[in-house]
Amino acid sequence: MSTPDARRRLPPASRPLNAKFILPALTEATDPYWRPIKYSLFPPLGLATLAAYLSQDDRAVIVDEHVEPLTLDDAPDLVVIQVYITNAYRAYRIADHYRERGAFVCLGGLHVTALPDEAAGHADAIFLGPGEQTFPQFLADLRAGAPQRVYASTMGRTLERVPPIRRDLIRRTHYLVPNSIVVTRGCPQHCDFCYKDAFFQGGRGFYTQRVDDALAEIDRLPERHLYFLDDHLLGDRRFAESLFAGMKGLRRVFQGAATVDSILRGDLIERAAEAGLRSIFVGFETLAPENLRRSNKRQNLGRDYKQVADRLHALGIMINGSFVFGMDEDDDDVFRCTVDWAIENGITTATFHIQTPYPGTRLYARMMQEGRIVTDDWTLYDTRHVVYRPAKLEPEVLKEGYDWAYREFYRWNSIACASLHHGTIKHQAKHFFYAAGWKKFEPLWDMIIRARQLTRVTPLLEAVLSRITGDRTEQRPQPAEPFPILTSDSVDQSASC
């Protein structure tokens, strides 16, 4: 579509900026009959981080379309839109609208970095990769009347001297977990299906905050519960050790994500539990070693998944296991085998996915080369639809098996059977009510969301996540045999090669 020249949309340098930061929603998240709790979990921290670079006199608002309506009849000077693959078309429509109204529009995020040429047609400036270094430069260029078309993050990435997140722009009552936090960027692993390598291309792929800055951010957050949204909270041992030492005694309870190998390595997971870790997302992904090799998920190869589950259970840490269906070695048995294993090993909650080849990943490049991608409708790239030709499964069988796995794992009987894996009645009850509360009470969650009462649930969440005291039959595990660890130094060296 035709749009006015970008130079005529530059805001006057003589007055403060009026900036609007937008996270567009999936279609289903705005449907009045479909408001699942997962779309009201976390605020858009990325946008709140960018907003922190504005001047004190600038005006800013953050609109997360997942939890509130987006008004389009205003006239901001600057519009910044975060784009991920399934909201891309919606993001482009919003961008085109505001450009027609005279705003200067910026697009950034995972999808923009993967397909910059596609995004550039809907923006005055695009951002590739993380924005902590490029967004301040953009603001300086904008005020000087000479913004660039493309800002690419490459060298010099750091989280030092990053200003505090603009949490004052976040509507806490709209989220179940307003106390979400990110203290690292990226991941030290290089799985073929992950967007991370494309997003962080050209510079460091994994780096951390200063521990003091992370603890200061934690101190600013009210109440006890935290959720670390980092891809790999245990990815830098020295940072994680210092972070958990600083958190010990704060009486926080928190959730996060880590890899199979990091849970089995040394005693870091014990330190995390002592600091308050009560629930963890673990990317098991597949039970087939050949699938792990083909996807370059080597950190899982040769690891005993049962040992991971037993170790976490012994520490009182609930497990959200991630599993992917449709990898090249998967056949008709993969659904039953995966669900049975998860139930038999007491996995508290499970997140199932249909393998999805995101643009910018090595998986996507390989499948394109093999002629296996069947659609470029980005709204279908949500891990619930089949967008490629599986190797050993018919697409219909893959979709049906995926749907069956969710139904089977979250049946009342399955939840009860999985909870019995724990050694005490208290732990069994904790597992049962957490899993059931997450998946079996959608109408109640919907009512709470619509009434803007999610923060009232926070004390209940904290109570469920609190450490169980009293007699325990589960024993503290001994640390596993150590193997070479990936430190921040080795990350720097590998990223610079």
Coordinates of C-alpha atoms in Angstrom, one line a residue:
M1 CA 0.0 0.0 0.0
S2 CA 1.2 3.6 -0.6
T3 CA 2.3 5.5 2.5
P4 CA 3.4 9.1 3.0
D5 CA 7.1 9.8 2.9
A6 CA 8.9 8.8 6.1
R7 CA 10.6 12.2 6.4
R8 CA 7.3 14.0 6.6
R9 CA 6.4 11.9 9.6
L10 CA 9.5 12.8 11.7
P11 CA 8.3 14.3 15.0
P12 CA 9.5 17.8 15.8
A13 CA 12.7 17.8 17.7
S14 CA 11.6 20.8 19.7
R15 CA 9.0 18.9 21.9
P16 CA 8.9 15.6 23.8
L17 CA 8.0 12.4 22.0
N18 CA 4.5 10.9 22.3
A19 CA 5.4 7.1 21.9
K20 CA 3.1 4.1 21.7
F21 CA 4.5 0.6 22.2
I22 CA 2.2 -2.2 20.9
L23 CA 2.1 -6.0 21.3
P24 CA -0.5 -7.2 18.7
A25 CA -2.6 -10.2 19.6
L26 CA -3.3 -13.5 17.9
T27 CA -6.8 -13.6 16.4
E28 CA -8.0 -16.1 19.0
A29 CA -6.7 -13.9 21.9
T30 CA -9.1 -11.1 20.9
D31 CA -12.1 -13.3 20.2
P32 CA -14.8 -12.7 22.9
Y33 CA -15.4 -16.4 23.3
W34 CA -11.7 -17.4 23.6
R35 CA -9.6 -16.0 26.4
P36 CA -7.3 -18.7 27.7
I37 CA -5.2 -18.0 30.7
K38 CA -2.0 -18.4 28.9
Y39 CA -2.5 -15.1 27.0
S40 CA -2.8 -13.3 30.4
L41 CA 0.3 -14.7 32.0
F42 CA 3.2 -12.2 31.4
P43 CA 3.5 -8.5 30.5
P44 CA 5.5 -7.4 27.4
L45 CA 8.9 -6.9 29.1
G46 CA 10.7 -6.3 25.9
L47 CA 8.6 -3.2 25.1
A48 CA 8.9 -2.0 28.7
T49 CA 12.7 -2.3 28.4
L50 CA 12.8 -0.2 25.2
A51 CA 10.5 2.4 26.8
A52 CA 13.1 2.9 29.5
Y53 CA 15.4 4.6 27.0
L54 CA 12.9 7.5 26.4
S55 CA 13.7 10.9 27.9
Q56 CA 12.0 11.9 31.1
D57 CA 9.9 14.4 29.3
D58 CA 8.6 11.9 26.7
R59 CA 5.2 10.4 27.0
A60 CA 4.7 6.6 26.6
V61 CA 2.0 4.0 26.7
I62 CA 2.3 0.2 26.3
V63 CA -0.7 -1.6 24.9
D64 CA -0.8 -5.4 25.0
E65 CA -3.7 -6.4 22.8
H66 CA -3.8 -9.8 24.5
V67 CA -5.3 -8.2 27.6
E68 CA -6.9 -4.9 26.5
P69 CA -8.4 -3.3 23.4
L70 CA -6.2 -1.4 21.0
T71 CA -7.4 2.1 20.2
L72 CA -6.5 3.2 16.7
D73 CA -7.9 6.7 16.6
D74 CA -5.0 8.4 18.4
A75 CA -2.0 10.3 16.9
P76 CA 1.3 9.2 18.5
D77 CA 4.6 10.5 17.1
L78 CA 6.3 7.2 17.4
V79 CA 4.8 3.7 17.2
V80 CA 6.9 0.7 18.2
I81 CA 5.4 -2.8 17.4
Q82 CA 6.8 -6.1 18.6
V83 CA 6.3 -8.8 15.9
Y84 CA 6.4 -12.6 16.3
I85 CA 5.4 -15.0 13.6
T86 CA 1.7 -15.6 14.4
N87 CA 0.9 -12.0 15.0
A88 CA 2.8 -10.7 11.9
Y89 CA -0.2 -10.0 9.7
R90 CA -2.0 -8.2 12.5
A91 CA 1.2 -6.2 13.3
Y92 CA 1.6 -5.2 9.6
R93 CA -2.0 -3.9 9.5
I94 CA -1.5 -1.8 12.6
A95 CA 1.7 -0.5 11.2
D96 CA 0.2 0.5 7.9
H97 CA -2.7 2.2 9.7
Y98 CA -0.4 4.4 11.8
R99 CA 1.8 5.3 8.9
E100 CA -1.2 6.5 7.1
R101 CA -2.0 8.6 10.1
G102 CA 1.4 10.2 10.1
A103 CA 3.2 8.3 12.8
F104 CA 6.8 7.1 12.5
V105 CA 6.5 3.3 12.8
C106 CA 9.2 0.9 14.0
L107 CA 9.0 -2.9 13.8
G108 CA 11.2 -5.4 15.7
G109 CA 11.2 -8.8 17.2
L110 CA 11.8 -12.4 16.2
H111 CA 9.8 -12.3 12.9
V112 CA 11.3 -9.1 11.7
T113 CA 14.8 -10.4 12.3
A114 CA 14.0 -13.6 10.4
L115 CA 12.3 -11.9 7.5
P116 CA 13.5 -8.3 7.4
D117 CA 12.5 -7.7 3.7
E118 CA 8.9 -8.7 4.5
A119 CA 8.7 -6.4 7.5
A120 CA 10.5 -3.4 5.9
G121 CA 7.6 -2.7 3.6
H122 CA 5.4 -1.9 6.6
A123 CA 7.8 0.3 8.6
D124 CA 9.9 3.4 8.6
A125 CA 12.6 1.6 10.6
I126 CA 13.2 -2.0 11.5
F127 CA 15.2 -3.6 14.3
L128 CA 17.2 -6.8 13.8
G129 CA 18.1 -8.7 17.0
P130 CA 18.0 -7.5 20.6
G131 CA 17.4 -3.8 21.0
E132 CA 19.3 -2.7 24.0
Q133 CA 22.1 -1.2 22.0
T134 CA 20.3 -0.1 18.8
F135 CA 17.2 1.5 20.2
P136 CA 19.1 4.3 22.1
Q137 CA 21.0 5.1 18.8
F138 CA 17.7 5.2 16.9
L139 CA 16.2 7.7 19.4
A140 CA 19.2 9.9 19.0
D141 CA 19.0 9.7 15.2
L142 CA 15.2 10.3 15.3
R143 CA 15.6 13.5 17.4
A144 CA 18.4 14.6 15.0
G145 CA 16.0 14.1 12.1
A146 CA 18.1 11.4 10.5
P147 CA 16.8 7.9 11.4
Q148 CA 18.1 5.0 9.5
R149 CA 15.9 2.4 7.8
V150 CA 17.6 -0.6 9.5
Y151 CA 19.2 -1.0 12.9
A152 CA 21.0 -4.3 13.3
S153 CA 22.4 -5.5 16.6
T154 CA 25.8 -7.0 16.2
M155 CA 28.9 -6.3 18.4
G156 CA 28.9 -4.7 21.8
R157 CA 25.9 -6.5 23.3
T158 CA 25.7 -6.1 27.0
L159 CA 23.1 -5.8 29.8
E160 CA 25.3 -3.5 31.8
R161 CA 24.0 0.1 32.2
V162 CA 20.5 -0.9 31.0
P163 CA 18.0 1.4 32.7
P164 CA 15.3 -0.2 34.9
I165 CA 12.4 -1.6 33.1
R166 CA 9.4 0.8 32.8
R167 CA 7.1 -1.3 35.0
D168 CA 5.0 1.8 35.7
L169 CA 3.7 1.3 32.1
I170 CA 2.5 -2.3 32.8
R171 CA -1.0 -2.8 34.0
R172 CA -0.3 -5.4 36.8
T173 CA -3.9 -6.3 37.3
H174 CA -4.2 -7.7 33.8
Y175 CA -1.6 -10.4 34.4
L176 CA -1.4 -13.6 36.5
V177 CA 2.4 -13.2 36.7
P178 CA 3.2 -9.5 36.7
N179 CA 6.4 -10.3 38.5
S180 CA 8.1 -11.8 35.4
I181 CA 11.7 -10.9 34.9
V182 CA 14.6 -11.6 32.5
V183 CA 18.2 -11.5 33.7
T184 CA 19.9 -13.1 30.7
R185 CA 19.7 -12.9 26.9
G186 CA 19.7 -15.9 24.6
C187 CA 20.9 -19.4 25.2
P188 CA 24.3 -21.2 25.0
Q189 CA 22.7 -24.1 23.0
H190 CA 22.2 -24.3 19.3
C191 CA 19.2 -26.4 18.5
D192 CA 18.2 -26.5 14.8
F193 CA 14.5 -25.7 15.5
C194 CA 15.1 -22.7 17.7
Y195 CA 15.0 -19.1 16.6
K196 CA 17.7 -18.0 18.9
D197 CA 20.7 -18.3 16.6
A198 CA 19.0 -16.2 13.9
F199 CA 17.9 -13.5 16.4
F200 CA 21.4 -13.2 17.9
Q201 CA 23.3 -13.6 14.7
G202 CA 26.3 -11.3 14.4
G203 CA 27.2 -11.0 18.1
R204 CA 27.0 -12.6 21.5
G205 CA 24.4 -15.3 21.6
F206 CA 24.2 -15.6 25.4
Y207 CA 25.0 -13.0 28.1
T208 CA 23.8 -12.0 31.5
Q209 CA 23.1 -9.0 33.7
R210 CA 25.4 -8.1 36.5
V211 CA 24.2 -10.0 39.5
D212 CA 23.8 -6.8 41.6
D213 CA 21.5 -5.4 38.9
A214 CA 19.4 -8.5 38.7
L215 CA 19.0 -8.5 42.5
A216 CA 18.1 -4.8 42.4
E217 CA 15.4 -5.6 39.9
I218 CA 14.1 -8.4 42.0
D219 CA 14.0 -6.1 45.0
R220 CA 11.8 -3.7 43.1
L221 CA 9.1 -6.3 42.6
P222 CA 6.4 -6.6 45.3
E223 CA 5.0 -9.9 46.7
R224 CA 6.9 -13.2 46.8
H225 CA 6.3 -14.9 43.5
L226 CA 8.7 -14.4 40.5
Y227 CA 8.8 -16.0 37.0
F228 CA 12.2 -15.9 35.2
L229 CA 11.4 -15.9 31.5
D230 CA 15.0 -16.6 30.5
D231 CA 15.5 -19.3 27.9
H232 CA 18.1 -20.9 30.2
L233 CA 18.3 -19.6 33.8
L234 CA 21.2 -22.0 34.6
G235 CA 23.1 -21.4 31.4
D236 CA 26.0 -19.5 33.1
R237 CA 27.0 -21.4 36.3
R238 CA 28.9 -18.5 37.9
F239 CA 26.1 -16.0 37.3
A240 CA 23.4 -18.5 38.5
E241 CA 25.4 -19.4 41.7
S242 CA 25.8 -15.7 42.6
L243 CA 22.2 -15.0 41.8
F244 CA 20.8 -17.8 43.9
A245 CA 23.2 -16.9 46.8
G246 CA 21.8 -13.4 46.7
M247 CA 18.3 -14.6 46.7
K248 CA 18.7 -17.1 49.5
G249 CA 16.9 -15.9 52.5
L250 CA 14.6 -13.5 50.6
R251 CA 11.7 -15.9 51.0
R252 CA 10.9 -15.6 47.3
V253 CA 9.3 -18.5 45.3
F254 CA 10.1 -18.6 41.6
Q255 CA 9.7 -20.5 38.4
G256 CA 12.1 -20.7 35.4
A257 CA 13.5 -22.8 32.6
A258 CA 16.6 -25.0 32.2
T259 CA 18.0 -27.8 30.2
V260 CA 18.3 -31.5 31.0
D261 CA 22.1 -31.4 31.2
S262 CA 22.2 -28.4 33.5
I263 CA 19.8 -30.1 36.0
L264 CA 22.1 -33.1 36.2
R265 CA 25.3 -31.2 36.4
G266 CA 26.9 -30.5 39.8
D267 CA 24.7 -29.0 42.6
L268 CA 23.3 -25.9 40.8
I269 CA 19.8 -27.1 40.8
E270 CA 20.1 -27.7 44.6
R271 CA 21.2 -24.1 45.0
A272 CA 18.3 -22.9 43.0
A273 CA 15.9 -24.9 45.2
E274 CA 17.4 -23.4 48.3
A275 CA 16.8 -19.9 46.8
G276 CA 13.2 -20.6 46.1
L277 CA 12.8 -22.5 42.8
R278 CA 9.6 -24.4 42.9
S279 CA 8.7 -25.1 39.3
I280 CA 10.8 -25.5 36.1
F281 CA 10.3 -25.7 32.4
V282 CA 12.4 -28.5 30.9
G283 CA 12.8 -29.1 27.2
F284 CA 12.7 -32.9 27.0
E285 CA 11.4 -32.5 23.4
T286 CA 11.7 -36.2 22.3
L287 CA 12.4 -39.6 23.7
A288 CA 14.2 -40.7 20.5
P289 CA 18.0 -40.2 20.4
E290 CA 18.1 -39.9 16.6
N291 CA 15.6 -37.0 16.8
L292 CA 18.0 -35.3 19.2
R293 CA 20.9 -35.8 16.9
R294 CA 19.1 -34.5 13.8
S295 CA 17.9 -31.4 15.6
N296 CA 21.3 -30.7 17.2
K297 CA 19.9 -30.9 20.7
R298 CA 23.1 -32.6 21.9
Q299 CA 22.7 -31.4 25.5
N300 CA 20.0 -34.1 25.9
L301 CA 21.9 -36.9 24.3
G302 CA 22.9 -39.6 26.8
R303 CA 21.0 -38.0 29.6
D304 CA 18.7 -40.1 31.8
Y305 CA 15.4 -38.3 31.7
K306 CA 14.1 -40.3 34.6
Q307 CA 17.0 -39.1 36.7
V308 CA 16.1 -35.5 35.8
A309 CA 12.5 -36.1 37.0
D310 CA 13.5 -37.9 40.2
R311 CA 16.1 -35.2 41.1
L312 CA 13.6 -32.4 40.7
H313 CA 10.9 -34.2 42.6
A314 CA 13.2 -34.9 45.5
L315 CA 13.8 -31.2 45.7
G316 CA 10.1 -30.4 45.7
I317 CA 10.4 -28.7 42.2
M318 CA 7.4 -29.3 39.9
I319 CA 8.1 -29.9 36.2
N320 CA 6.6 -28.4 33.1
G321 CA 7.9 -30.8 30.4
S322 CA 8.1 -29.7 26.8
F323 CA 7.6 -32.4 24.1
V324 CA 7.6 -32.1 20.3
F325 CA 5.7 -34.4 17.9
G326 CA 6.5 -34.8 14.2
M327 CA 10.2 -35.1 14.2
D328 CA 11.6 -37.3 11.4
E329 CA 11.9 -40.4 13.6
D330 CA 8.4 -40.2 15.0
D331 CA 5.8 -42.7 14.0
D332 CA 2.3 -43.6 15.2
D333 CA 3.6 -44.8 18.6
V334 CA 5.2 -41.5 19.6
F335 CA 2.0 -40.0 21.1
R336 CA 1.2 -42.9 23.5
C337 CA 4.9 -43.4 24.4
T338 CA 5.4 -39.8 25.2
V339 CA 2.3 -39.4 27.3
D340 CA 2.9 -42.6 29.1
W341 CA 6.4 -41.6 30.0
A342 CA 5.3 -38.2 31.3
I343 CA 2.6 -39.7 33.5
E344 CA 4.8 -42.5 34.8
N345 CA 7.5 -40.0 35.8
G346 CA 5.2 -37.6 37.5
I347 CA 5.5 -34.6 35.1
T348 CA 3.3 -32.0 36.6
T349 CA 2.3 -30.1 33.5
A350 CA 3.2 -30.8 29.9
T351 CA 3.4 -28.6 26.9
F352 CA 3.0 -30.5 23.6
H353 CA 4.0 -29.0 20.2
I354 CA 3.8 -30.0 16.6
Q355 CA 7.2 -29.4 15.2
T356 CA 7.2 -26.0 13.5
P357 CA 10.0 -24.9 11.2
Y358 CA 10.3 -21.2 11.9
P359 CA 11.8 -18.9 9.3
G360 CA 15.4 -18.1 10.1
T361 CA 16.1 -21.5 11.7
R362 CA 18.3 -24.3 10.3
L363 CA 15.2 -26.6 10.4
Y364 CA 13.3 -24.2 8.1
A365 CA 16.3 -24.0 5.7
R366 CA 16.6 -27.8 5.6
M367 CA 12.9 -28.3 5.0
M368 CA 12.8 -25.6 2.3
Q369 CA 15.7 -27.3 0.6
E370 CA 13.9 -30.7 0.8
G371 CA 10.6 -29.1 -0.5
R372 CA 8.7 -30.0 2.6
I373 CA 7.2 -26.7 3.6
V374 CA 3.6 -26.6 2.5
T375 CA 2.4 -23.1 3.6
D376 CA 3.7 -19.7 4.4
D377 CA 0.6 -18.6 6.2
W378 CA 2.3 -17.4 9.4
T379 CA -0.9 -17.6 11.4
L380 CA -0.6 -21.4 11.2
Y381 CA 3.0 -21.4 12.7
D382 CA 1.7 -21.8 16.2
T383 CA 2.9 -25.4 17.0
R384 CA -0.7 -26.5 16.8
H385 CA -0.9 -26.9 13.0
V386 CA 1.1 -29.0 10.5
V387 CA 2.9 -26.7 8.1
Y388 CA 5.3 -29.2 6.5
R389 CA 5.3 -32.8 5.3
P390 CA 6.3 -35.1 8.1
A391 CA 8.7 -38.0 7.3
K392 CA 6.8 -40.9 8.8
L393 CA 3.4 -39.6 9.7
E394 CA 0.5 -38.4 7.7
P395 CA -0.3 -34.7 8.5
E396 CA -3.8 -35.7 9.7
V397 CA -2.4 -38.4 12.0
L398 CA 0.1 -35.9 13.5
K399 CA -2.6 -33.3 14.2
E400 CA -4.9 -35.9 15.7
G401 CA -2.1 -37.4 17.8
Y402 CA -1.2 -34.0 19.1
D403 CA -4.8 -33.2 20.2
W404 CA -5.1 -36.7 21.7
A405 CA -1.9 -36.2 23.8
Y406 CA -3.3 -33.1 25.4
R407 CA -6.6 -34.8 26.2
E408 CA -5.0 -37.9 27.5
F409 CA -2.4 -36.2 29.7
Y410 CA -4.9 -33.9 31.3
R411 CA -7.6 -36.4 32.0
W412 CA -8.5 -36.5 35.7
N413 CA -7.3 -40.0 36.0
S414 CA -4.0 -39.1 34.3
I415 CA -3.4 -36.2 36.6
A416 CA -4.1 -38.4 39.6
C417 CA -1.8 -41.2 38.4
A418 CA 1.1 -38.7 37.8
S419 CA 0.7 -37.2 41.2
L420 CA 1.1 -40.6 42.9
H421 CA 4.8 -40.5 41.7
H422 CA 5.6 -38.3 44.7
G423 CA 6.5 -39.8 48.0
T424 CA 4.2 -37.8 50.4
I425 CA 0.5 -37.0 50.4
K426 CA 1.3 -33.3 50.6
H427 CA 3.4 -33.5 47.4
Q428 CA 0.7 -35.6 45.7
A429 CA -1.9 -33.0 46.6
K430 CA 0.3 -30.1 45.4
H431 CA 0.9 -31.8 42.0
F432 CA -2.8 -32.7 41.6
F433 CA -4.2 -29.2 42.3
Y434 CA -1.5 -27.4 40.3
A435 CA -2.1 -29.5 37.2
A436 CA -5.8 -29.5 37.5
G437 CA -5.9 -25.7 38.2
W438 CA -3.9 -25.0 35.1
K439 CA -5.9 -27.1 32.6
K440 CA -9.3 -28.1 34.0
F441 CA -10.8 -24.7 35.0
E442 CA -10.8 -22.6 31.9
P443 CA -14.3 -21.1 32.5
L444 CA -13.2 -20.0 36.0
W445 CA -10.0 -18.4 34.6
D446 CA -12.0 -16.7 31.9
M447 CA -14.3 -15.2 34.5
I448 CA -11.4 -14.0 36.6
I449 CA -9.6 -12.5 33.6
R450 CA -12.7 -10.6 32.5
A451 CA -13.3 -9.2 36.0
R452 CA -9.6 -8.0 36.1
Q453 CA -9.1 -10.0 39.3
L454 CA -6.0 -12.0 38.4
T455 CA -3.8 -10.4 41.1
R456 CA -6.2 -11.9 43.7
V457 CA -5.0 -15.3 42.6
T458 CA -1.3 -14.5 43.3
P459 CA -1.5 -15.5 47.0
L460 CA -2.9 -18.8 46.0
L461 CA -0.2 -19.4 43.5
E462 CA 2.5 -18.5 46.1
A463 CA 0.9 -20.9 48.5
V464 CA 0.9 -23.8 46.0
L465 CA 4.6 -23.1 45.1
S466 CA 5.8 -22.7 48.7
R467 CA 8.1 -25.4 50.1
I468 CA 6.4 -28.3 51.7
T469 CA 7.6 -28.8 55.3
G470 CA 7.3 -31.6 57.7
D471 CA 8.3 -35.3 57.4
R472 CA 9.3 -36.3 53.9
T473 CA 9.9 -39.6 52.3
E474 CA 11.7 -38.0 49.4
Q475 CA 15.4 -37.7 50.0
R476 CA 17.8 -34.9 48.9
P477 CA 19.7 -36.3 45.9
Q478 CA 23.5 -36.4 45.7
P479 CA 25.0 -34.1 43.1
A480 CA 25.5 -35.9 39.8
E481 CA 29.0 -36.5 38.4
P482 CA 30.2 -33.2 36.9
F483 CA 31.2 -32.7 33.3
P484 CA 32.7 -29.6 31.6
I485 CA 30.6 -26.6 32.1
L486 CA 29.9 -23.7 29.8
T487 CA 31.0 -20.5 31.4
S488 CA 30.5 -16.9 30.3
D489 CA 34.1 -16.9 29.0
S490 CA 33.6 -19.8 26.7
V491 CA 30.3 -18.3 25.5
D492 CA 32.2 -15.2 24.5
Q493 CA 34.8 -17.1 22.7
S494 CA 32.4 -19.3 20.7
A495 CA 30.2 -16.4 19.8
S496 CA 33.0 -14.4 18.5
C497 CA 34.3 -17.1 16.1

